[in-house]
Coordinates of C-alpha atoms in Angstrom, one line a residue:
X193 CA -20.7 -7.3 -15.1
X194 CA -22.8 -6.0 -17.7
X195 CA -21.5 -2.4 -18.7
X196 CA -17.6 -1.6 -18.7
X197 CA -16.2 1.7 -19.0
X198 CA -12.8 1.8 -20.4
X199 CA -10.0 4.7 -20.8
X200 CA -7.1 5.0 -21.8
X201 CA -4.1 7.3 -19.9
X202 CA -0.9 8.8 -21.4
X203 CA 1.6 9.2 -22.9
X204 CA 3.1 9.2 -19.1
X205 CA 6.8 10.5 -18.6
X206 CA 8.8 8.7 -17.6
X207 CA 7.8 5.4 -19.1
X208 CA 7.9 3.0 -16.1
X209 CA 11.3 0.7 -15.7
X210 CA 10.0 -2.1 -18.8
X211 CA 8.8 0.6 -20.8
X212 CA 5.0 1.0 -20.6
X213 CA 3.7 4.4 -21.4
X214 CA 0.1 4.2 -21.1
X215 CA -2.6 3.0 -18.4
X216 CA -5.4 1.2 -19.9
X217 CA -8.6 0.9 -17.4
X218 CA -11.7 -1.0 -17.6
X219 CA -14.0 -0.4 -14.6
X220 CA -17.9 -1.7 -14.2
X221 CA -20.5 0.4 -13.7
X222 CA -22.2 -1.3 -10.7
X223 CA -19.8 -2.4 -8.9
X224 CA -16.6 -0.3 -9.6
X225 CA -14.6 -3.1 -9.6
X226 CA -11.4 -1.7 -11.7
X227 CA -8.7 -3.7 -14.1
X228 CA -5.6 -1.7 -15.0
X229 CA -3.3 -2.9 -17.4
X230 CA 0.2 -1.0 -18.3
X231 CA 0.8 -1.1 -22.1
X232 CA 3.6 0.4 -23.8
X233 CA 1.6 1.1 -27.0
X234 CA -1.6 2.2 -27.9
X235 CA -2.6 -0.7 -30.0
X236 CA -2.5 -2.9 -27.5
X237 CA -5.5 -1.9 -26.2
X238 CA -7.5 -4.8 -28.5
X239 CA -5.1 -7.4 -27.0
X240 CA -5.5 -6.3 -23.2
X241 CA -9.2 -6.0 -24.1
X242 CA -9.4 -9.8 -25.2
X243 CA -7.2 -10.8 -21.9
X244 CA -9.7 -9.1 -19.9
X245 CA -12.9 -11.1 -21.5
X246 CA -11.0 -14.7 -20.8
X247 CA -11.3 -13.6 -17.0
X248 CA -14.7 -11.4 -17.1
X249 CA -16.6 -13.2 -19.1
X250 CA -20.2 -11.3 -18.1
X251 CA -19.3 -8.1 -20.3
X252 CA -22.7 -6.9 -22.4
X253 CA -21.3 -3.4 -23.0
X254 CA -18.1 -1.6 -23.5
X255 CA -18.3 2.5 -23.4
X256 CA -15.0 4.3 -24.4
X257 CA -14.4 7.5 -26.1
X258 CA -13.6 8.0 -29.7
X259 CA -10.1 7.6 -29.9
X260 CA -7.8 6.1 -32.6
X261 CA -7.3 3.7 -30.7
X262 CA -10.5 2.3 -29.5
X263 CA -12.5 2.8 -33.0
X264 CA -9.9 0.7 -34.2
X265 CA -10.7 -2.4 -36.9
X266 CA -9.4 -4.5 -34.1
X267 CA -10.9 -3.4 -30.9
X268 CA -14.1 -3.5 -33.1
X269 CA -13.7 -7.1 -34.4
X270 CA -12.7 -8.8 -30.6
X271 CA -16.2 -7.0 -29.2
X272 CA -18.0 -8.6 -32.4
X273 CA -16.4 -11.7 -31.7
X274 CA -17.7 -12.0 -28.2
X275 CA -20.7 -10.8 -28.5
X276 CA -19.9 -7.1 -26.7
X277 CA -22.1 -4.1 -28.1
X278 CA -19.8 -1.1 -28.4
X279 CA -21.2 2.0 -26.9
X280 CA -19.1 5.0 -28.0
X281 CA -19.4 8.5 -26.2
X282 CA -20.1 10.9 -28.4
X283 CA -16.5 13.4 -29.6
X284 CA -15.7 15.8 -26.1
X285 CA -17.9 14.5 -23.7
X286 CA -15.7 12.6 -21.2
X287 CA -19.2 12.9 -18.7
X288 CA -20.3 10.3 -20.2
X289 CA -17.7 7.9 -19.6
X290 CA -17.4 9.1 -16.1
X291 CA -16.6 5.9 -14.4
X292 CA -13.0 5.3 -16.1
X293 CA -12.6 8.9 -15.9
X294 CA -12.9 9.2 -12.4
X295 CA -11.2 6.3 -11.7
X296 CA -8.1 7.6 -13.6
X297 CA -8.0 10.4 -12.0
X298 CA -8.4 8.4 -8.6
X299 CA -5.5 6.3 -9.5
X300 CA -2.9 9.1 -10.2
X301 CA -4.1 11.0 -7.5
X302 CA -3.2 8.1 -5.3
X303 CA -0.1 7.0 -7.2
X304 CA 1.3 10.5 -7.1
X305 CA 0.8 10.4 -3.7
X306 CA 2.4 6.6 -3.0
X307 CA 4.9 7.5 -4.7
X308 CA 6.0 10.9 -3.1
X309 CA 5.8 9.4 0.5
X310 CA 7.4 6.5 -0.9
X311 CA 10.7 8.2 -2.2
X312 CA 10.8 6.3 -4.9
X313 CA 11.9 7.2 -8.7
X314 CA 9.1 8.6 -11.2
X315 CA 9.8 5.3 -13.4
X316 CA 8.7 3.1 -10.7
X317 CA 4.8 4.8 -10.7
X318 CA 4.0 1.0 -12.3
X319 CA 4.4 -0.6 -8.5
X320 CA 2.0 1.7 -7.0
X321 CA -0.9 1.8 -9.9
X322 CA -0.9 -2.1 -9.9
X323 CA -1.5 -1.9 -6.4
X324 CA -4.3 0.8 -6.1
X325 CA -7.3 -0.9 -7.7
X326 CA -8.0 -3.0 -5.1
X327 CA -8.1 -1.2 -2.9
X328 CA -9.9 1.4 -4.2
X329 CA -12.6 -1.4 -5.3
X330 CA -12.7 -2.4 -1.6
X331 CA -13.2 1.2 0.2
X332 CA -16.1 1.5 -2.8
X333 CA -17.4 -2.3 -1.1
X334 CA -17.1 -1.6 2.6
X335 CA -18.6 2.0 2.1

């Protein structure tokens, strides 16, 4: 993995049943391959970021857009400290970070839909986005 492209999704209502609010993603370019992490707050995006470098440890580049919480001093110093250059989209141009964008949208679509056909509560949408990334990485392998 060389390039990640990471976004972040939410608030989302209703928070799932231990509270997270947010979907975090980090996909790579090539391959596609896709981590999501549920956090409950938007800071926790440096922390989820450094979890995901102990496992991936390949990452050259990060791309995200210019939100609070990914200019942060703390995002900033965990990419310094593993040698990740940060590659920022310029403001309102989410066609740039199209790989986490379409992949977020990929994953509610799908989610929604699990979740409908599932008859299950709103607050349980967690069960079905922790279960969609791999195989959405696998139909992008086998096709």
């Amino acid at each position: 993995m060389r390039m990640i492209h990471s976004d972040l999704c939410g608030p989302v209502e209703p928070a799932t049943l231990s509270g997270e609010r947010y979907v975090l993603t980090f996909v790579d370019e090539y391959s596609r391959f896709c981590e999501v992490c549920l956090i409950k707050k938007k800071s926790d995006i440096a922390v989820e970021f450094k979890k995901f470098l102990k496992v991936i440890d390949t990452v050259k580049r990060i791309r995200y857009d210019n939100g609070k919480e990914y200019v942060s001093g703390e995002l900033q110093k965990v990419s310094r400290n593993a040698g990740v250059e940060i590659d920022p989209c310029p403001p309102y141009t989410p066609q740039l970070n199209v790989a986490a964008e379409r992949m977020n949208r990929t994953l509610f679509d799908k989610a929604r839909s699990m979740l409908y056909d599932s008859k299950l509560p709103k607050s349980c949408w967690d069960m079905q986005s922790k279960l969609l990334p791999s195989c959405i990485t696998e139909f992008h392998v086998l096709v």
